[in-house]
CSV table of C-alpha atoms in Angstrom, one decimal:
chain,number,residue,atom,x,y,z
Y,1,UNK,CA,-18.4,-10.6,96.6
Y,2,UNK,CA,-22.0,-12.1,96.8
Y,3,UNK,CA,-22.7,-10.6,99.8
Y,4,UNK,CA,-22.1,-6.9,97.5
Y,5,UNK,CA,-23.8,-7.9,94.3
Y,6,UNK,CA,-20.7,-8.8,92.7
Y,7,UNK,CA,-20.0,-11.7,91.0
Y,8,UNK,CA,-17.1,-13.3,92.7
Y,9,UNK,CA,-13.7,-12.9,90.8
Y,10,UNK,CA,-11.3,-16.0,89.7
Y,11,UNK,CA,-7.8,-15.1,88.9
Y,12,UNK,CA,-5.7,-17.7,87.6
Y,13,UNK,CA,-2.6,-16.7,87.3
Y,14,UNK,CA,0.5,-18.3,85.2
Y,15,UNK,CA,3.3,-19.1,88.0
Y,16,UNK,CA,7.0,-17.5,87.2
Y,17,UNK,CA,9.7,-19.6,88.1
Y,18,UNK,CA,10.1,-20.4,91.1
Y,19,UNK,CA,7.1,-18.7,92.5
Y,20,UNK,CA,6.2,-19.6,96.1
Y,21,UNK,CA,3.4,-17.7,96.9
Y,22,UNK,CA,-0.1,-15.7,95.3
Y,23,UNK,CA,0.7,-12.3,94.6
Y,24,UNK,CA,0.3,-9.7,97.0
Y,25,UNK,CA,-1.1,-7.3,94.1
Y,26,UNK,CA,-3.7,-9.8,93.2
Y,27,UNK,CA,-5.6,-9.5,97.3
Y,28,UNK,CA,-4.9,-5.3,97.3
Y,29,UNK,CA,-7.2,-4.9,93.7
Y,30,UNK,CA,-9.7,-7.9,94.9
Y,31,UNK,CA,-10.4,-5.1,98.0
Y,32,UNK,CA,-10.5,-2.4,95.8
Y,33,UNK,CA,-13.3,-4.0,93.5
Y,34,UNK,CA,-14.4,-5.4,97.4
Y,35,UNK,CA,-15.5,-1.5,97.3
Y,36,UNK,CA,-16.2,-0.7,94.3
Y,37,UNK,CA,-19.1,-2.5,94.9
Y,38,UNK,CA,-20.0,-1.4,97.8
Y,39,UNK,CA,-20.8,2.1,96.6
Y,40,UNK,CA,-22.9,-0.1,93.8
Y,41,UNK,CA,-20.2,0.0,90.7
Y,42,UNK,CA,-20.2,-3.9,89.7
Y,43,UNK,CA,-18.3,-5.5,87.6
Y,44,UNK,CA,-19.8,-8.1,84.7
Y,45,UNK,CA,-19.3,-10.3,81.8
Y,46,UNK,CA,-16.9,-8.2,79.1
Y,47,UNK,CA,-16.7,-4.9,81.6
Y,48,UNK,CA,-13.2,-4.0,83.5
Y,49,UNK,CA,-11.2,-2.7,85.3
Y,50,UNK,CA,-7.8,-0.7,85.7
Y,51,UNK,CA,-4.9,0.1,87.3
Y,52,UNK,CA,-3.2,3.4,88.4
Y,53,UNK,CA,0.2,2.4,89.3
Y,54,UNK,CA,3.0,-0.6,88.8
Y,55,UNK,CA,1.0,-4.2,88.7
Y,56,UNK,CA,2.5,-7.8,89.2
Y,57,UNK,CA,6.0,-6.1,89.0
Y,58,UNK,CA,5.0,-3.9,85.3
Y,59,UNK,CA,3.7,-0.2,84.4
Y,60,UNK,CA,2.7,-2.4,81.2
Y,61,UNK,CA,-0.1,-4.3,82.9
Y,62,UNK,CA,-3.0,-1.8,82.2
Y,63,UNK,CA,-6.2,-4.3,83.9
Y,64,UNK,CA,-8.9,-7.3,83.6
Y,65,UNK,CA,-11.2,-8.0,81.2
Y,66,UNK,CA,-14.0,-10.1,83.2
Y,67,UNK,CA,-15.3,-12.7,81.3
Y,68,UNK,CA,-18.3,-14.9,82.2
Y,69,UNK,CA,-16.7,-18.5,80.6
Y,70,UNK,CA,-18.8,-20.9,78.1
Y,71,UNK,CA,-16.7,-23.5,76.1
Y,72,UNK,CA,-13.7,-23.9,78.4
Y,73,UNK,CA,-12.9,-26.3,80.3
Y,74,UNK,CA,-13.8,-25.7,84.0
Y,75,UNK,CA,-12.2,-29.4,85.0
Y,76,UNK,CA,-9.7,-29.5,88.0
Y,77,UNK,CA,-10.3,-25.8,89.2
Y,78,UNK,CA,-11.3,-24.9,92.8
Y,79,UNK,CA,-14.7,-22.2,91.8
Y,80,UNK,CA,-16.6,-20.3,94.0
Y,81,UNK,CA,-20.2,-20.9,93.8
Y,82,UNK,CA,-21.6,-19.3,90.6
Y,83,UNK,CA,-22.3,-16.6,89.5
Y,84,UNK,CA,-18.4,-15.8,88.7
Y,85,UNK,CA,-16.5,-14.1,86.6
Y,86,UNK,CA,-12.6,-14.8,85.2
Y,87,UNK,CA,-10.1,-12.2,84.9
Y,88,UNK,CA,-7.7,-11.7,82.7
Y,89,UNK,CA,-4.2,-10.0,82.9
Y,90,UNK,CA,-5.0,-7.2,79.5
Y,91,UNK,CA,-1.9,-4.9,78.4
Y,92,UNK,CA,-2.1,-0.7,78.5
Y,93,UNK,CA,-1.6,-1.6,75.1
Y,94,UNK,CA,-5.3,-3.0,74.9
Y,95,UNK,CA,-6.6,-0.9,77.4
Y,96,UNK,CA,-9.1,1.5,74.9
Y,97,UNK,CA,-9.8,-2.1,73.4
Y,98,UNK,CA,-11.1,-2.7,76.8
Y,99,UNK,CA,-13.6,0.0,77.3
Y,100,UNK,CA,-14.5,0.5,73.3
Y,101,UNK,CA,-15.1,-3.2,72.2
Y,102,UNK,CA,-13.9,-5.4,74.7
Y,103,UNK,CA,-15.4,-8.3,72.5
Y,104,UNK,CA,-12.1,-7.6,69.6
Y,105,UNK,CA,-9.7,-7.9,73.2
Y,106,UNK,CA,-12.0,-11.7,73.7
Y,107,UNK,CA,-11.7,-13.4,70.2
Y,108,UNK,CA,-8.1,-11.7,69.9
Y,109,UNK,CA,-6.4,-13.6,72.9
Y,110,UNK,CA,-8.3,-16.7,71.8
Y,111,UNK,CA,-6.6,-16.3,68.8
Y,112,UNK,CA,-3.6,-15.9,70.4
Y,113,UNK,CA,-3.8,-18.6,72.6
Y,114,UNK,CA,-6.2,-21.4,70.8
Y,115,UNK,CA,-8.6,-21.7,73.2
Y,116,UNK,CA,-12.5,-21.1,72.3
Y,117,UNK,CA,-13.4,-18.3,72.7
Y,118,UNK,CA,-10.6,-17.3,74.9
Y,119,UNK,CA,-8.0,-18.7,77.7
Y,120,UNK,CA,-9.7,-17.9,81.3
Y,121,UNK,CA,-5.2,-17.5,82.5
Y,122,UNK,CA,-4.0,-14.7,83.0
Y,123,UNK,CA,0.5,-14.3,81.5
Y,124,UNK,CA,2.5,-11.9,82.3
Y,125,UNK,CA,5.1,-9.5,80.8
Y,126,UNK,CA,3.3,-11.0,77.3
Y,127,UNK,CA,3.4,-9.1,74.0
Y,128,UNK,CA,0.7,-6.8,73.6
Y,129,UNK,CA,-2.4,-7.7,71.0
Y,130,UNK,CA,-3.1,-3.9,70.1
Y,131,UNK,CA,-0.1,-1.5,69.6
Y,132,UNK,CA,-1.6,2.4,68.2
Y,133,UNK,CA,-5.5,2.2,66.9
Y,134,UNK,CA,-4.3,3.5,62.9
Y,135,UNK,CA,-6.9,2.8,60.0
Y,136,UNK,CA,-10.5,0.6,61.8
Y,137,UNK,CA,-13.6,1.1,61.3
Y,138,UNK,CA,-14.4,1.6,65.5
Y,139,UNK,CA,-12.9,4.7,64.6
Y,140,UNK,CA,-16.0,5.7,62.4
Y,141,UNK,CA,-18.4,4.1,65.4
Y,142,UNK,CA,-17.0,4.4,69.0
Y,143,UNK,CA,-15.0,7.7,70.4
Y,144,UNK,CA,-11.6,6.3,70.9
Y,145,UNK,CA,-10.0,9.9,72.3
Y,146,UNK,CA,-12.5,10.8,75.1
Y,147,UNK,CA,-14.5,7.2,75.3
Y,148,UNK,CA,-17.7,10.2,74.7
Y,149,UNK,CA,-19.7,6.8,73.1
Y,150,UNK,CA,-19.1,3.6,71.9
Y,151,UNK,CA,-21.3,0.9,69.8
Y,152,UNK,CA,-24.0,0.1,71.3
Y,153,UNK,CA,-24.8,-4.2,72.0
Y,154,UNK,CA,-28.3,-5.3,72.4
Y,155,UNK,CA,-28.0,-8.0,75.1
Y,156,UNK,CA,-28.2,-11.2,73.1
Y,157,UNK,CA,-28.0,-10.5,69.3
Y,158,UNK,CA,-26.4,-12.4,68.0
Y,159,UNK,CA,-24.2,-12.3,63.8
Y,160,UNK,CA,-25.0,-15.7,62.3
Y,161,UNK,CA,-23.1,-16.3,59.3
Y,162,UNK,CA,-23.3,-19.3,56.8
Y,163,UNK,CA,-22.6,-20.0,53.4
Y,164,UNK,CA,-24.7,-16.9,51.4
Y,165,UNK,CA,-26.8,-16.2,54.0
Y,166,UNK,CA,-26.6,-13.6,56.8
Y,167,UNK,CA,-28.5,-13.7,60.1
Y,168,UNK,CA,-29.2,-10.8,62.4
Y,169,UNK,CA,-31.2,-12.5,65.3
Y,170,UNK,CA,-32.7,-9.8,68.3
Y,171,UNK,CA,-34.1,-11.3,71.3
Y,172,UNK,CA,-38.0,-10.6,71.6
Y,173,UNK,CA,-37.8,-9.5,75.2
Y,174,UNK,CA,-35.1,-6.4,73.6
Y,175,UNK,CA,-36.9,-4.6,71.9
Y,176,UNK,CA,-36.9,-1.8,73.7
Y,177,UNK,CA,-33.1,-2.1,73.6
Y,178,UNK,CA,-32.7,-2.3,70.2
Y,179,UNK,CA,-35.3,0.6,69.9
Y,180,UNK,CA,-33.1,2.9,71.8
Y,181,UNK,CA,-30.4,2.1,69.9
Y,182,UNK,CA,-31.7,2.7,67.0
Y,183,UNK,CA,-33.2,6.4,68.1
Y,184,UNK,CA,-29.6,7.1,68.7
Y,185,UNK,CA,-28.6,6.4,65.6
Y,186,UNK,CA,-27.7,8.6,62.2
Y,187,UNK,CA,-30.1,7.6,60.4
Y,188,UNK,CA,-28.1,6.3,57.0
Y,189,UNK,CA,-26.1,4.4,59.2
Y,190,UNK,CA,-27.2,1.0,62.0
Y,191,UNK,CA,-24.7,-0.1,63.3
Y,192,UNK,CA,-24.4,-2.4,66.8
Y,193,UNK,CA,-22.2,-4.0,68.6
Y,194,UNK,CA,-23.0,-8.4,68.7
Y,195,UNK,CA,-22.8,-10.5,72.0
Y,196,UNK,CA,-20.2,-13.8,71.6
Y,197,UNK,CA,-22.9,-16.3,69.4
Y,198,UNK,CA,-22.7,-19.5,71.7
Y,199,UNK,CA,-25.0,-20.8,68.9
Y,200,UNK,CA,-21.8,-20.6,66.9
Y,201,UNK,CA,-19.0,-23.5,66.0
Y,202,UNK,CA,-16.6,-20.6,65.2
Y,203,UNK,CA,-16.3,-16.5,65.4
Y,204,UNK,CA,-14.3,-13.8,63.4
Y,205,UNK,CA,-11.6,-12.4,65.4
Y,206,UNK,CA,-9.7,-8.9,64.0
Y,207,UNK,CA,-5.6,-9.4,64.4
Y,208,UNK,CA,-3.6,-6.3,63.9
Y,209,UNK,CA,-0.2,-7.1,62.1
Y,210,UNK,CA,2.7,-5.4,63.2
Y,211,UNK,CA,2.3,-2.4,60.7
Y,212,UNK,CA,-0.8,-1.6,62.5
Y,213,UNK,CA,-3.3,-2.6,60.0
Y,214,UNK,CA,-6.4,-5.5,60.9
Y,215,UNK,CA,-7.1,-8.1,59.3
Y,216,UNK,CA,-9.8,-10.5,60.1
Y,217,UNK,CA,-9.3,-14.4,60.7
Y,218,UNK,CA,-11.5,-17.0,62.1
Y,219,UNK,CA,-11.4,-19.4,65.4
Y,220,UNK,CA,-13.3,-21.9,66.2
Y,221,UNK,CA,-13.9,-25.1,68.7
Y,222,UNK,CA,-11.8,-27.6,68.5
Y,223,UNK,CA,-12.5,-31.0,66.3
Y,224,UNK,CA,-15.3,-29.3,64.9
Y,225,UNK,CA,-16.7,-28.3,61.3
Y,226,UNK,CA,-17.5,-25.0,60.6
Y,227,UNK,CA,-20.8,-24.7,59.3
Y,228,UNK,CA,-21.8,-21.2,61.7
Y,229,UNK,CA,-19.5,-18.0,62.2
Y,230,UNK,CA,-20.2,-15.6,64.7
Y,231,UNK,CA,-19.3,-11.7,63.7
Y,232,UNK,CA,-19.2,-9.1,66.0
Y,233,UNK,CA,-21.3,-6.2,65.4
Y,234,UNK,CA,-22.6,-5.4,62.1
Y,235,UNK,CA,-23.3,-2.0,59.7
Y,236,UNK,CA,-26.3,-0.5,57.7
Y,237,UNK,CA,-25.0,2.0,55.4
Y,238,UNK,CA,-27.8,3.3,53.3
Y,239,UNK,CA,-26.3,5.0,50.9
Y,240,UNK,CA,-26.5,2.7,48.1
Y,241,UNK,CA,-26.8,4.6,45.2
Y,242,UNK,CA,-29.9,2.7,42.7
Y,243,UNK,CA,-28.4,3.2,39.8
Y,244,UNK,CA,-25.6,1.0,41.1
Y,245,UNK,CA,-26.8,-2.3,39.7
Y,246,UNK,CA,-26.2,-3.8,42.8
Y,247,UNK,CA,-29.7,-4.8,44.9
Y,248,UNK,CA,-27.4,-4.7,48.2
Y,249,UNK,CA,-23.9,-5.1,48.5
Y,250,UNK,CA,-22.9,-7.4,52.2
Y,251,UNK,CA,-18.8,-7.9,52.6
Y,252,UNK,CA,-16.3,-8.5,56.1
Y,253,UNK,CA,-15.1,-5.5,57.4
Y,254,UNK,CA,-13.1,-6.2,60.1
Y,255,UNK,CA,-14.7,-8.9,63.2
Y,256,UNK,CA,-18.3,-7.5,61.2
Y,257,UNK,CA,-20.0,-7.3,58.7
Y,258,UNK,CA,-21.1,-4.4,56.4
Y,259,UNK,CA,-24.3,-4.5,54.4
Y,260,UNK,CA,-24.7,-1.2,51.6
Y,261,UNK,CA,-28.3,-0.6,50.9
Y,262,UNK,CA,-29.8,2.0,49.4
Y,263,UNK,CA,-31.8,4.6,51.0
Y,264,UNK,CA,-35.4,2.6,50.2
Y,265,UNK,CA,-34.5,0.4,51.7
Y,266,UNK,CA,-32.4,1.2,54.3
Y,267,UNK,CA,-36.1,2.9,55.7
Y,268,UNK,CA,-38.1,0.2,54.8
Y,269,UNK,CA,-35.4,-1.4,57.6
Y,270,UNK,CA,-36.1,0.5,60.8
Y,271,UNK,CA,-39.4,0.6,59.9
Y,272,UNK,CA,-39.9,-3.6,59.7
Y,273,UNK,CA,-38.0,-3.0,63.3
Y,274,UNK,CA,-40.4,-0.8,64.5
Y,275,UNK,CA,-42.7,-3.6,63.6
Y,276,UNK,CA,-40.8,-6.3,64.8
Y,277,UNK,CA,-41.6,-8.1,61.7
Y,278,UNK,CA,-38.7,-9.8,60.6
Y,279,UNK,CA,-36.9,-8.6,57.4
Y,280,UNK,CA,-34.8,-10.3,53.7
Y,281,UNK,CA,-32.6,-8.2,51.9
Y,282,UNK,CA,-31.1,-9.8,48.8
Y,283,UNK,CA,-28.0,-8.7,47.9
Y,284,UNK,CA,-26.0,-8.8,45.1
Y,285,UNK,CA,-26.8,-7.7,41.5
Y,286,UNK,CA,-30.2,-8.2,40.0
Y,287,UNK,CA,-28.8,-9.8,36.7
Y,288,UNK,CA,-27.1,-13.0,39.0
Y,289,UNK,CA,-29.6,-14.7,41.5
Y,290,UNK,CA,-26.7,-17.2,41.1
Y,291,UNK,CA,-24.6,-15.3,42.9
Y,292,UNK,CA,-27.0,-13.6,45.5
Y,293,UNK,CA,-26.5,-13.7,49.6
Y,294,UNK,CA,-29.5,-13.0,51.7
Y,295,UNK,CA,-29.1,-11.0,54.9
Y,296,UNK,CA,-32.4,-11.7,56.9
Y,297,UNK,CA,-33.0,-9.9,60.4
Y,298,UNK,CA,-35.2,-11.9,62.6
Y,299,UNK,CA,-37.0,-11.5,66.3
Y,300,UNK,CA,-36.1,-14.3,67.8
Y,301,UNK,CA,-37.5,-16.3,70.9
Y,302,UNK,CA,-36.9,-14.3,74.5
Y,303,UNK,CA,-33.1,-14.2,75.6
Y,304,UNK,CA,-33.2,-15.8,79.4
Y,305,UNK,CA,-29.5,-16.4,79.7
Y,306,UNK,CA,-28.8,-14.3,82.7
Y,307,UNK,CA,-27.8,-16.3,86.6
Y,308,UNK,CA,-26.3,-19.4,85.6
Y,309,UNK,CA,-26.1,-22.4,88.2
Y,310,UNK,CA,-27.0,-20.0,90.8
Y,311,UNK,CA,-29.5,-21.5,92.9
Y,312,UNK,CA,-31.9,-20.9,96.1
Y,313,UNK,CA,-30.2,-21.2,99.6
Y,314,UNK,CA,-33.4,-22.0,100.7
Y,315,UNK,CA,-34.0,-25.0,99.3
Y,316,UNK,CA,-32.0,-25.6,96.3
Y,317,UNK,CA,-34.2,-23.9,93.9
Y,318,UNK,CA,-32.9,-23.0,90.3
Y,319,UNK,CA,-32.9,-19.5,89.6
Y,320,UNK,CA,-31.4,-20.1,86.0
Y,321,UNK,CA,-33.5,-17.9,83.7
Y,322,UNK,CA,-35.3,-16.5,86.4
Y,323,UNK,CA,-35.0,-12.5,86.7
Y,324,UNK,CA,-33.5,-11.0,89.4
Y,325,UNK,CA,-32.7,-6.8,90.5
Y,326,UNK,CA,-29.0,-6.6,92.9
Y,327,UNK,CA,-29.7,-4.2,95.5
Y,328,UNK,CA,-27.3,-1.5,96.7
Y,329,UNK,CA,-27.0,0.7,99.1
Y,330,UNK,CA,-31.1,-1.6,101.3
Y,331,UNK,CA,-31.8,-2.5,104.1
Y,332,UNK,CA,-28.5,-3.2,106.1
Y,333,UNK,CA,-29.3,-3.7,109.8
Y,334,UNK,CA,-25.9,-4.6,112.5
Y,335,UNK,CA,-26.3,-6.3,115.7
Y,336,UNK,CA,-23.7,-8.4,118.2
Y,337,UNK,CA,-20.9,-7.5,116.0
Y,338,UNK,CA,-22.0,-8.6,113.1
Y,339,UNK,CA,-24.7,-7.1,110.6
Y,340,UNK,CA,-27.1,-8.6,108.0
Y,341,UNK,CA,-27.4,-7.1,104.5
Y,342,UNK,CA,-29.9,-7.6,101.2
Y,343,UNK,CA,-28.6,-8.4,98.3
Y,344,UNK,CA,-31.0,-8.9,95.7
Y,345,UNK,CA,-34.7,-9.7,95.2
Y,346,UNK,CA,-36.0,-13.2,92.4
Y,347,UNK,CA,-39.3,-12.1,90.9
Y,348,UNK,CA,-40.2,-16.2,90.3
Y,349,UNK,CA,-44.2,-15.3,89.1
Y,350,UNK,CA,-44.1,-16.7,85.4
Y,351,UNK,CA,-44.2,-14.6,82.1
Y,352,UNK,CA,-47.6,-15.4,81.9
Y,353,UNK,CA,-49.0,-14.5,85.0
Y,354,UNK,CA,-47.6,-10.9,85.6
Y,355,UNK,CA,-47.8,-10.1,88.8
Y,356,UNK,CA,-50.5,-8.5,90.8
Y,357,UNK,CA,-48.7,-5.4,91.9
Y,358,UNK,CA,-49.3,-3.1,89.2
Y,359,UNK,CA,-47.4,-0.2,90.3
Y,360,UNK,CA,-43.2,-0.9,90.5
Y,361,UNK,CA,-44.0,1.6,93.3
Y,362,UNK,CA,-45.5,-0.8,95.1
Y,363,UNK,CA,-43.6,-3.3,94.0
Y,364,UNK,CA,-40.4,-1.7,95.7
Y,365,UNK,CA,-42.2,-0.9,99.0
Y,366,UNK,CA,-43.2,-4.3,99.9
Y,367,UNK,CA,-40.5,-5.2,99.0
Y,368,UNK,CA,-38.0,-2.7,100.7
Y,369,UNK,CA,-40.7,-3.6,104.1
Y,370,UNK,CA,-40.2,-7.4,103.7
Y,371,UNK,CA,-36.5,-7.0,103.9
Y,372,UNK,CA,-36.8,-4.8,106.7
Y,373,UNK,CA,-38.7,-6.7,108.7
Y,374,UNK,CA,-36.6,-10.2,107.7
Y,375,UNK,CA,-33.6,-8.1,109.2
Y,376,UNK,CA,-34.6,-7.0,112.3
Y,377,UNK,CA,-36.4,-9.8,113.7
Y,378,UNK,CA,-33.2,-11.4,112.9
Y,379,UNK,CA,-30.8,-9.4,113.9
Y,380,UNK,CA,-30.8,-11.0,117.9
Y,381,UNK,CA,-29.6,-13.9,116.2
Y,382,UNK,CA,-27.0,-13.1,113.9
Y,383,UNK,CA,-24.3,-13.9,116.1
Y,384,UNK,CA,-26.3,-17.9,116.5
Y,385,UNK,CA,-26.6,-17.8,112.8
Y,386,UNK,CA,-23.3,-16.7,111.6
Y,387,UNK,CA,-21.7,-19.5,113.5
Y,388,UNK,CA,-23.8,-22.3,112.2
Y,389,UNK,CA,-22.6,-21.6,108.3
Y,390,UNK,CA,-25.9,-19.8,107.8
Y,391,UNK,CA,-24.4,-16.7,106.0
Y,392,UNK,CA,-26.3,-16.6,102.9
Y,393,UNK,CA,-30.3,-16.6,103.7
Y,394,UNK,CA,-33.1,-17.0,101.8
Y,395,UNK,CA,-36.8,-15.7,102.1
Y,396,UNK,CA,-39.0,-16.4,99.7
Y,397,UNK,CA,-42.5,-14.4,100.1
Y,398,UNK,CA,-45.9,-15.8,98.1
Y,399,UNK,CA,-49.0,-13.3,97.9
Y,400,UNK,CA,-52.0,-14.8,96.0
Y,401,UNK,CA,-55.2,-14.8,96.3
Y,402,UNK,CA,-56.0,-17.8,98.6
Y,403,UNK,CA,-52.4,-17.7,99.7
Y,404,UNK,CA,-50.6,-15.6,101.7
Y,405,UNK,CA,-47.2,-16.8,103.2
Y,406,UNK,CA,-42.9,-17.4,103.8
Y,407,UNK,CA,-40.2,-19.9,103.7
Y,408,UNK,CA,-37.0,-18.8,104.8
Y,409,UNK,CA,-34.0,-20.9,105.0
Y,410,UNK,CA,-29.7,-21.2,104.5
Y,411,UNK,CA,-27.6,-23.5,102.7
Y,412,UNK,CA,-30.9,-26.2,101.4
Y,413,UNK,CA,-32.3,-26.3,104.8
Y,414,UNK,CA,-35.5,-24.0,106.2
Y,415,UNK,CA,-34.6,-22.0,108.9
Y,416,UNK,CA,-34.5,-24.1,112.6
Y,417,UNK,CA,-37.8,-23.0,114.5
Y,418,UNK,CA,-36.2,-21.5,116.9
Y,419,UNK,CA,-36.1,-18.3,114.7
Y,420,UNK,CA,-39.1,-18.8,113.5
Y,421,UNK,CA,-41.3,-17.0,116.4
Y,422,UNK,CA,-39.9,-13.8,115.4
Y,423,UNK,CA,-39.9,-14.6,112.2
Y,424,UNK,CA,-43.7,-14.8,112.5
Y,425,UNK,CA,-44.1,-11.3,114.8
Y,426,UNK,CA,-42.6,-9.1,112.0
Y,427,UNK,CA,-43.1,-10.7,108.6
Y,428,UNK,CA,-46.9,-11.6,108.8
Y,429,UNK,CA,-48.1,-8.3,109.3
Y,430,UNK,CA,-46.1,-7.0,106.6
Y,431,UNK,CA,-47.0,-10.1,104.0
Y,432,UNK,CA,-51.0,-10.0,104.7
Y,433,UNK,CA,-50.3,-5.9,104.5
Y,434,UNK,CA,-48.7,-6.5,100.6
Y,435,UNK,CA,-51.6,-8.7,100.2
Y,436,UNK,CA,-55.1,-6.3,100.7
Y,437,UNK,CA,-52.8,-4.7,97.3
Y,438,UNK,CA,-53.2,-6.9,95.2
Y,439,UNK,CA,-54.9,-6.4,91.7
Y,440,UNK,CA,-55.1,-9.9,90.6
Y,441,UNK,CA,-52.4,-13.0,90.3
Y,442,UNK,CA,-50.1,-13.8,92.5
Y,443,UNK,CA,-46.1,-12.1,94.1
Y,444,UNK,CA,-43.8,-15.0,93.9
Y,445,UNK,CA,-40.7,-13.1,94.8
Y,446,UNK,CA,-37.3,-14.4,96.9
Y,447,UNK,CA,-35.2,-12.4,98.4
Y,448,UNK,CA,-31.1,-12.7,99.1
Y,449,UNK,CA,-29.6,-11.9,101.9
Y,450,UNK,CA,-25.8,-11.7,103.9
Y,451,UNK,CA,-24.4,-11.4,107.7
Y,452,UNK,CA,-21.1,-10.3,106.8
Y,453,UNK,CA,-18.6,-9.3,109.9
Y,454,UNK,CA,-18.5,-5.8,110.7
Y,455,UNK,CA,-14.8,-4.3,110.1
Y,456,UNK,CA,-13.9,-1.3,112.0
């Protein structure tokens, strides 16, 4: 899956009595995921894939919800190299939630199987955890009929609930995402979905009972005191009248938080967000200070929670928190029954050293030229490289005023000298050409390639 820009997928399927072989349906679905990834449709945390026919012996099985593991134990599991996702089998009745508000489904599975935040295994033929959508606040915030819109989620945004204090924490590097969501919102209502809060020790969960009504519960990390509880969304409603006697009101609704504020406070809140300033709201009656609660909106340090566990094929350098871009329909060259494909580029220069290529088009052109040169140079050697177990290759290019060069490797080792002559001939002119376009500062990037068999 990595070779087509897709995180590997792990399915832990609970065995049926006397079951001796892995069901063929799983492999068929893997092929579908691979084909989807080839066309640029890749899975990520809390995304889904659905079935169009009976799957694993039941028409009630609706698809998979994909999650990145967090607090679950991975002990004794045979796992692929990161990144990888676990697919959780979901029922047909649960698919609307997988589409519209997947964090609710993830945590509800956790409550059902007593795993925090959710199990990693799949159970066939189980009872669905949700039925008819019925009366839920989500009917006001998302489109369950045509799926035209849903609650916007800002990456890394979390809600912390403590005693008499609620904090909405927004990573500073997600300002543009927040502005986009805010500008699309109704002027009287500001609502957003939150991410799973891995700094909390418990989380609100929404449970639909047998009558179809929604109730609030909480799940927590086993044997750990509950100090901070995460919530799945927040809603600011600007309809509170100043004459009500309340400064603001806060309440838990299903698995989220509702804050009722005056129109004036809503205007001030929106302006504070535009100005990237922290903002505090006192909730409760003005004359009852001892019963008041606080709601804080805080800008926090940048969110770098990506590429966890990913390492460079060149030298094992950690790529955690390093920005990368998946490449679809990029350079691809065939020779001797093999194909070499460029799948990803990492930008290794640090945040305080902005790229010396100011024009994004220059950057794109340079990376494309480097990738093409690398593929062309190695085409005569693809069969040998693959046979030697070097199916994943890395190329790290450095462009600086006093240093221009490259490193190429696989399996944590540099490529052997027999490949370097062709690489030098192809890469050095391209790299020197890129160095001439530098305005200031270094450009350090690492490109990742895969060698695959051509299957007709």
